[in-house]
Amino acid sequence: MSSSHLDRKELKQPDAFVTSSTSLFEMAQKNSKVLIALLIVAAAVITAVMFYQNSKATHEVEVANSFYSLRKTAVVELAKVANKDGKVDGDWEAKTKDTLAALAAFADQNRGTAAGFEAALMLGTTYFEHASYEKAAVYYAMATASAPSKTVEATARYELAYAYENLKKYDDALAAHEKIQASGVKIVTSDSLLAMARIVELKGDKKKALEYLEKFNKEYPESPVKKTVEATMARLKK
């Protein structure tokens, strides 16, 4: 009809939605026991999922609260033995053994939580800054396993790869970087690609290093380090 409004006669006509709803209602009456059983099961599943999520969130808050005072103490104590002018205090570990032990215990007992991740990362960074790369790698690996998100996992893995590189465990470092590349986390994939070029050059594979650098230029054409990359490529081609 010409009017955009429906008249009463049209309103009385059952549309497709009403017809299908009526059919569903009739079917529901015939299969009421089955549907009720399914609804009960669905409700139970939803309740279980909600309970799990709420319990997990509550646990995260409790762990974070318990970590607050430990982190505060650790920051103060570790600052006392921080490297100054590139010099490492040879007795730093003995001076902070209680703090290190507390962080290690917390990280181990709270794997899979954000606070556990932070404790492991703090330990990894502390050991790395004091050139204790073996222990740094242990805690960076623990951090990647406890990472609360894909982004922070990739960041922690980058630190792990750097620790491996300092240990001259080049294959382990490359394996870590390959996982970073697969993650697609842009804030670290570009630096990771440059690190891969550096590592394979250290292994003596200039051809592979060039491949990584060419890939870098292709994927990050506006990079502020483009000139440095091109200079490195020119050197490798000689």
mmCIF file of C-alpha atoms in Angstrom:
data_model
loop_
_atom_site.group_PDB
_atom_site.id
_atom_site.type_symbol
_atom_site.label_atom_id
_atom_site.label_comp_id
_atom_site.label_asym_id
_atom_site.label_seq_id
_atom_site.Cartn_x
_atom_site.Cartn_y
_atom_site.Cartn_z
ATOM 1 C CA MET A 1 0.000 0.000 0.000
ATOM 2 C CA SER A 2 1.052 3.626 -0.457
ATOM 3 C CA SER A 3 1.128 4.623 3.216
ATOM 4 C CA SER A 4 4.271 3.860 5.222
ATOM 5 C CA HIS A 5 2.094 2.934 8.229
ATOM 6 C CA LEU A 6 0.444 -0.448 8.733
ATOM 7 C CA ASP A 7 -3.352 -0.505 9.169
ATOM 8 C CA ARG A 8 -5.185 -2.759 11.641
ATOM 9 C CA LYS A 9 -5.945 -5.372 8.979
ATOM 10 C CA GLU A 10 -2.242 -5.737 8.178
ATOM 11 C CA LEU A 11 -1.358 -5.878 11.853
ATOM 12 C CA LYS A 12 -3.690 -8.852 12.292
ATOM 13 C CA GLN A 13 -1.855 -10.863 9.626
ATOM 14 C CA PRO A 14 0.718 -13.298 11.136
ATOM 15 C CA ASP A 15 4.168 -12.396 9.827
ATOM 16 C CA ALA A 16 7.076 -14.827 9.387
ATOM 17 C CA PHE A 17 8.420 -14.104 12.870
ATOM 18 C CA VAL A 18 5.077 -14.798 14.588
ATOM 19 C CA THR A 19 4.545 -17.960 12.530
ATOM 20 C CA SER A 20 7.996 -19.311 13.321
ATOM 21 C CA SER A 21 7.652 -18.343 16.990
ATOM 22 C CA THR A 22 4.349 -20.218 17.169
ATOM 23 C CA SER A 23 5.978 -23.284 15.641
ATOM 24 C CA LEU A 24 8.792 -23.110 18.124
ATOM 25 C CA PHE A 25 6.326 -22.774 20.982
ATOM 26 C CA GLU A 26 4.396 -25.826 19.817
ATOM 27 C CA MET A 27 7.621 -27.780 19.469
ATOM 28 C CA ALA A 28 8.677 -26.665 22.934
ATOM 29 C CA GLN A 29 5.436 -27.982 24.397
ATOM 30 C CA LYS A 30 6.027 -31.367 22.767
ATOM 31 C CA ASN A 31 9.627 -31.563 23.938
ATOM 32 C CA SER A 32 9.351 -29.675 27.222
ATOM 33 C CA LYS A 33 11.202 -32.256 29.310
ATOM 34 C CA VAL A 34 14.150 -32.353 26.918
ATOM 35 C CA LEU A 35 14.330 -28.558 26.703
ATOM 36 C CA ILE A 36 14.130 -28.154 30.468
ATOM 37 C CA ALA A 37 16.957 -30.639 30.877
ATOM 38 C CA LEU A 38 19.056 -28.778 28.320
ATOM 39 C CA LEU A 39 18.331 -25.449 30.022
ATOM 40 C CA ILE A 40 19.395 -26.889 33.372
ATOM 41 C CA VAL A 41 22.666 -28.151 31.867
ATOM 42 C CA ALA A 42 23.291 -24.794 30.121
ATOM 43 C CA ALA A 43 22.593 -22.891 33.334
ATOM 44 C CA ALA A 44 24.981 -25.130 35.231
ATOM 45 C CA VAL A 45 27.718 -24.566 32.645
ATOM 46 C CA ILE A 46 27.210 -20.784 32.697
ATOM 47 C CA THR A 47 27.250 -20.759 36.494
ATOM 48 C CA ALA A 48 30.463 -22.814 36.562
ATOM 49 C CA VAL A 49 32.170 -20.508 34.046
ATOM 50 C CA MET A 50 31.097 -17.386 35.962
ATOM 51 C CA PHE A 51 32.244 -18.917 39.240
ATOM 52 C CA TYR A 52 35.618 -19.810 37.708
ATOM 53 C CA GLN A 53 36.059 -16.327 36.244
ATOM 54 C CA ASN A 54 35.064 -14.633 39.490
ATOM 55 C CA SER A 55 37.312 -16.937 41.520
ATOM 56 C CA LYS A 56 40.217 -16.289 39.157
ATOM 57 C CA ALA A 57 39.678 -12.517 39.327
ATOM 58 C CA THR A 58 39.484 -12.665 43.137
ATOM 59 C CA HIS A 59 42.675 -14.736 43.269
ATOM 60 C CA GLU A 60 44.472 -12.231 41.011
ATOM 61 C CA VAL A 61 43.492 -9.379 43.338
ATOM 62 C CA GLU A 62 44.617 -11.301 46.425
ATOM 63 C CA VAL A 63 47.974 -12.152 44.827
ATOM 64 C CA ALA A 64 48.471 -8.562 43.667
ATOM 65 C CA ASN A 65 47.754 -7.264 47.171
ATOM 66 C CA SER A 66 50.206 -9.710 48.716
ATOM 67 C CA PHE A 67 52.864 -8.650 46.205
ATOM 68 C CA TYR A 68 52.477 -4.947 46.939
ATOM 69 C CA SER A 69 54.631 -4.806 50.077
ATOM 70 C CA LEU A 70 57.180 -7.267 48.685
ATOM 71 C CA ARG A 71 57.627 -5.216 45.528
ATOM 72 C CA LYS A 72 57.985 -2.016 47.543
ATOM 73 C CA THR A 73 60.726 -3.567 49.688
ATOM 74 C CA ALA A 74 62.448 -5.172 46.686
ATOM 75 C CA VAL A 75 62.650 -1.890 44.770
ATOM 76 C CA VAL A 76 64.364 -0.200 47.713
ATOM 77 C CA GLU A 77 66.775 -3.050 48.432
ATOM 78 C CA LEU A 78 67.750 -3.689 44.805
ATOM 79 C CA ALA A 79 68.317 0.024 44.215
ATOM 80 C CA LYS A 80 71.083 -0.126 46.829
ATOM 81 C CA VAL A 81 73.108 -2.536 44.679
ATOM 82 C CA ALA A 82 72.213 -1.128 41.267
ATOM 83 C CA ASN A 83 75.068 -0.758 38.809
ATOM 84 C CA LYS A 84 76.778 2.597 38.977
ATOM 85 C CA ASP A 85 78.819 3.852 36.039
ATOM 86 C CA GLY A 86 78.720 0.355 34.566
ATOM 87 C CA LYS A 87 80.394 -1.176 37.625
ATOM 88 C CA VAL A 88 78.908 -4.317 39.177
ATOM 89 C CA ASP A 89 79.044 -4.756 42.939
ATOM 90 C CA GLY A 90 80.720 -8.148 43.307
ATOM 91 C CA ASP A 91 78.884 -8.766 46.576
ATOM 92 C CA TRP A 92 75.437 -7.607 45.384
ATOM 93 C CA GLU A 93 73.804 -11.033 45.510
ATOM 94 C CA ALA A 94 74.870 -11.719 49.081
ATOM 95 C CA LYS A 95 73.640 -8.266 50.139
ATOM 96 C CA THR A 96 70.185 -8.899 48.673
ATOM 97 C CA LYS A 97 69.820 -12.662 49.221
ATOM 98 C CA ASP A 98 66.688 -12.348 51.370
ATOM 99 C CA THR A 99 64.969 -10.080 48.854
ATOM 100 C CA LEU A 100 65.962 -12.313 45.933
ATOM 101 C CA ALA A 101 64.758 -15.413 47.777
ATOM 102 C CA ALA A 102 61.407 -13.788 48.597
ATOM 103 C CA LEU A 103 60.880 -12.720 44.980
ATOM 104 C CA ALA A 104 61.867 -16.168 43.699
ATOM 105 C CA ALA A 105 59.462 -17.923 46.076
ATOM 106 C CA PHE A 106 56.643 -15.559 45.162
ATOM 107 C CA ALA A 107 57.226 -15.935 41.410
ATOM 108 C CA ASP A 108 57.301 -19.724 41.720
ATOM 109 C CA GLN A 109 54.200 -19.976 43.905
ATOM 110 C CA ASN A 110 52.156 -17.574 41.771
ATOM 111 C CA ARG A 111 52.902 -18.721 38.252
ATOM 112 C CA GLY A 112 50.208 -17.729 35.798
ATOM 113 C CA THR A 113 49.288 -14.504 37.595
ATOM 114 C CA ALA A 114 50.159 -10.921 36.673
ATOM 115 C CA ALA A 115 51.970 -10.420 39.985
ATOM 116 C CA GLY A 116 53.889 -13.670 39.517
ATOM 117 C CA PHE A 117 54.907 -12.458 36.071
ATOM 118 C CA GLU A 118 56.120 -9.145 37.496
ATOM 119 C CA ALA A 119 58.169 -10.862 40.213
ATOM 120 C CA ALA A 120 59.849 -13.160 37.665
ATOM 121 C CA LEU A 121 60.530 -10.250 35.312
ATOM 122 C CA MET A 122 62.004 -8.202 38.162
ATOM 123 C CA LEU A 123 64.363 -11.066 39.010
ATOM 124 C CA GLY A 124 65.343 -11.568 35.380
ATOM 125 C CA THR A 125 66.123 -7.885 34.921
ATOM 126 C CA THR A 126 68.064 -7.708 38.177
ATOM 127 C CA TYR A 127 70.267 -10.679 37.289
ATOM 128 C CA PHE A 128 70.719 -9.408 33.734
ATOM 129 C CA GLU A 129 71.850 -5.972 34.916
ATOM 130 C CA HIS A 130 74.443 -7.690 37.089
ATOM 131 C CA ALA A 131 75.673 -9.799 34.148
ATOM 132 C CA SER A 132 74.332 -13.022 35.660
ATOM 133 C CA TYR A 133 72.828 -14.135 32.364
ATOM 134 C CA GLU A 134 72.160 -17.774 33.264
ATOM 135 C CA LYS A 135 69.885 -16.817 36.148
ATOM 136 C CA ALA A 136 68.407 -13.988 34.100
ATOM 137 C CA ALA A 137 67.395 -16.502 31.431
ATOM 138 C CA VAL A 138 65.754 -18.760 34.042
ATOM 139 C CA TYR A 139 63.518 -15.980 35.336
ATOM 140 C CA TYR A 140 62.791 -14.463 31.941
ATOM 141 C CA ALA A 141 61.628 -17.918 30.839
ATOM 142 C CA MET A 142 59.422 -18.113 33.932
ATOM 143 C CA ALA A 143 58.023 -14.674 33.109
ATOM 144 C CA THR A 144 57.066 -15.685 29.567
ATOM 145 C CA ALA A 145 55.167 -18.657 31.000
ATOM 146 C CA SER A 146 53.294 -16.391 33.442
ATOM 147 C CA ALA A 147 52.639 -13.480 31.076
ATOM 148 C CA PRO A 148 49.090 -12.109 31.454
ATOM 149 C CA SER A 149 48.897 -11.002 27.821
ATOM 150 C CA LYS A 150 50.368 -11.694 24.399
ATOM 151 C CA THR A 151 52.129 -8.315 24.344
ATOM 152 C CA VAL A 152 53.973 -8.669 27.634
ATOM 153 C CA GLU A 153 54.815 -12.275 26.808
ATOM 154 C CA ALA A 154 56.553 -11.126 23.619
ATOM 155 C CA THR A 155 58.382 -8.406 25.559
ATOM 156 C CA ALA A 156 59.602 -10.873 28.187
ATOM 157 C CA ARG A 157 60.637 -13.293 25.447
ATOM 158 C CA TYR A 158 62.712 -10.545 23.844
ATOM 159 C CA GLU A 159 64.599 -10.135 27.131
ATOM 160 C CA LEU A 160 65.031 -13.908 27.275
ATOM 161 C CA ALA A 161 66.495 -13.906 23.756
ATOM 162 C CA TYR A 162 68.920 -11.141 24.735
ATOM 163 C CA ALA A 163 70.061 -13.158 27.765
ATOM 164 C CA TYR A 164 70.663 -16.175 25.513
ATOM 165 C CA GLU A 165 72.631 -13.985 23.114
ATOM 166 C CA ASN A 166 74.883 -12.807 25.927
ATOM 167 C CA LEU A 167 75.422 -16.446 26.860
ATOM 168 C CA LYS A 168 76.339 -17.142 23.207
ATOM 169 C CA LYS A 169 73.422 -19.577 23.031
ATOM 170 C CA TYR A 170 72.624 -18.302 19.581
ATOM 171 C CA ASP A 171 70.268 -21.078 18.521
ATOM 172 C CA ASP A 172 68.167 -20.603 21.657
ATOM 173 C CA ALA A 173 68.127 -16.859 21.053
ATOM 174 C CA LEU A 174 66.978 -17.334 17.454
ATOM 175 C CA ALA A 175 64.252 -19.759 18.563
ATOM 176 C CA ALA A 176 62.964 -17.133 20.996
ATOM 177 C CA HIS A 177 63.000 -14.469 18.277
ATOM 178 C CA GLU A 178 61.108 -16.741 15.895
ATOM 179 C CA LYS A 179 58.323 -17.006 18.469
ATOM 180 C CA ILE A 180 58.327 -13.217 18.786
ATOM 181 C CA GLN A 181 57.980 -12.871 15.020
ATOM 182 C CA ALA A 182 55.097 -15.353 15.053
ATOM 183 C CA SER A 183 53.358 -13.364 17.815
ATOM 184 C CA GLY A 184 52.944 -10.333 15.555
ATOM 185 C CA VAL A 185 53.416 -7.925 18.483
ATOM 186 C CA LYS A 186 54.674 -4.891 16.572
ATOM 187 C CA ILE A 187 56.347 -3.129 19.486
ATOM 188 C CA VAL A 188 59.016 -5.845 19.564
ATOM 189 C CA THR A 189 58.957 -7.578 16.170
ATOM 190 C CA SER A 190 61.027 -4.872 14.461
ATOM 191 C CA ASP A 191 63.804 -4.911 17.071
ATOM 192 C CA SER A 192 63.590 -8.690 17.147
ATOM 193 C CA LEU A 193 64.209 -8.875 13.401
ATOM 194 C CA LEU A 194 67.318 -6.704 13.745
ATOM 195 C CA ALA A 195 68.501 -8.903 16.596
ATOM 196 C CA MET A 196 68.101 -11.973 14.401
ATOM 197 C CA ALA A 197 70.306 -10.355 11.752
ATOM 198 C CA ARG A 198 72.904 -9.561 14.394
ATOM 199 C CA ILE A 199 72.878 -13.104 15.794
ATOM 200 C CA VAL A 200 73.225 -14.915 12.474
ATOM 201 C CA GLU A 201 76.117 -12.592 11.591
ATOM 202 C CA LEU A 202 77.757 -13.570 14.872
ATOM 203 C CA LYS A 203 77.318 -17.179 13.722
ATOM 204 C CA GLY A 204 79.113 -16.267 10.490
ATOM 205 C CA ASP A 205 76.100 -16.357 8.175
ATOM 206 C CA LYS A 206 76.273 -12.995 6.376
ATOM 207 C CA LYS A 207 73.849 -14.115 3.683
ATOM 208 C CA LYS A 208 71.130 -14.872 6.225
ATOM 209 C CA ALA A 209 71.848 -11.601 8.034
ATOM 210 C CA LEU A 210 71.265 -9.737 4.756
ATOM 211 C CA GLU A 211 67.980 -11.585 4.271
ATOM 212 C CA TYR A 212 66.752 -10.461 7.690
ATOM 213 C CA LEU A 213 67.813 -6.862 7.040
ATOM 214 C CA GLU A 214 66.132 -6.829 3.629
ATOM 215 C CA LYS A 215 62.972 -8.145 5.264
ATOM 216 C CA PHE A 216 63.255 -5.399 7.883
ATOM 217 C CA ASN A 217 63.483 -2.677 5.220
ATOM 218 C CA LYS A 218 60.492 -4.137 3.415
ATOM 219 C CA GLU A 219 58.302 -4.424 6.517
ATOM 220 C CA TYR A 220 59.427 -1.189 8.197
ATOM 221 C CA PRO A 221 60.218 1.261 5.366
ATOM 222 C CA GLU A 222 59.753 4.326 7.598
ATOM 223 C CA SER A 223 61.980 3.087 10.415
ATOM 224 C CA PRO A 224 64.221 5.765 11.985
ATOM 225 C CA VAL A 225 67.138 3.297 11.852
ATOM 226 C CA LYS A 226 66.787 2.697 8.118
ATOM 227 C CA LYS A 227 70.089 4.438 7.280
ATOM 228 C CA THR A 228 71.940 2.386 9.881
ATOM 229 C CA VAL A 229 70.399 -0.796 8.478
ATOM 230 C CA GLU A 230 71.418 0.151 4.938
ATOM 231 C CA ALA A 231 74.971 0.893 6.101
ATOM 232 C CA THR A 232 75.108 -2.533 7.755
ATOM 233 C CA MET A 233 73.848 -4.172 4.569
ATOM 234 C CA ALA A 234 76.517 -2.401 2.533
ATOM 235 C CA ARG A 235 79.179 -3.683 4.946
ATOM 236 C CA LEU A 236 77.873 -7.248 4.757
ATOM 237 C CA LYS A 237 77.937 -7.186 0.941
ATOM 238 C CA LYS A 238 81.667 -6.446 0.828
#
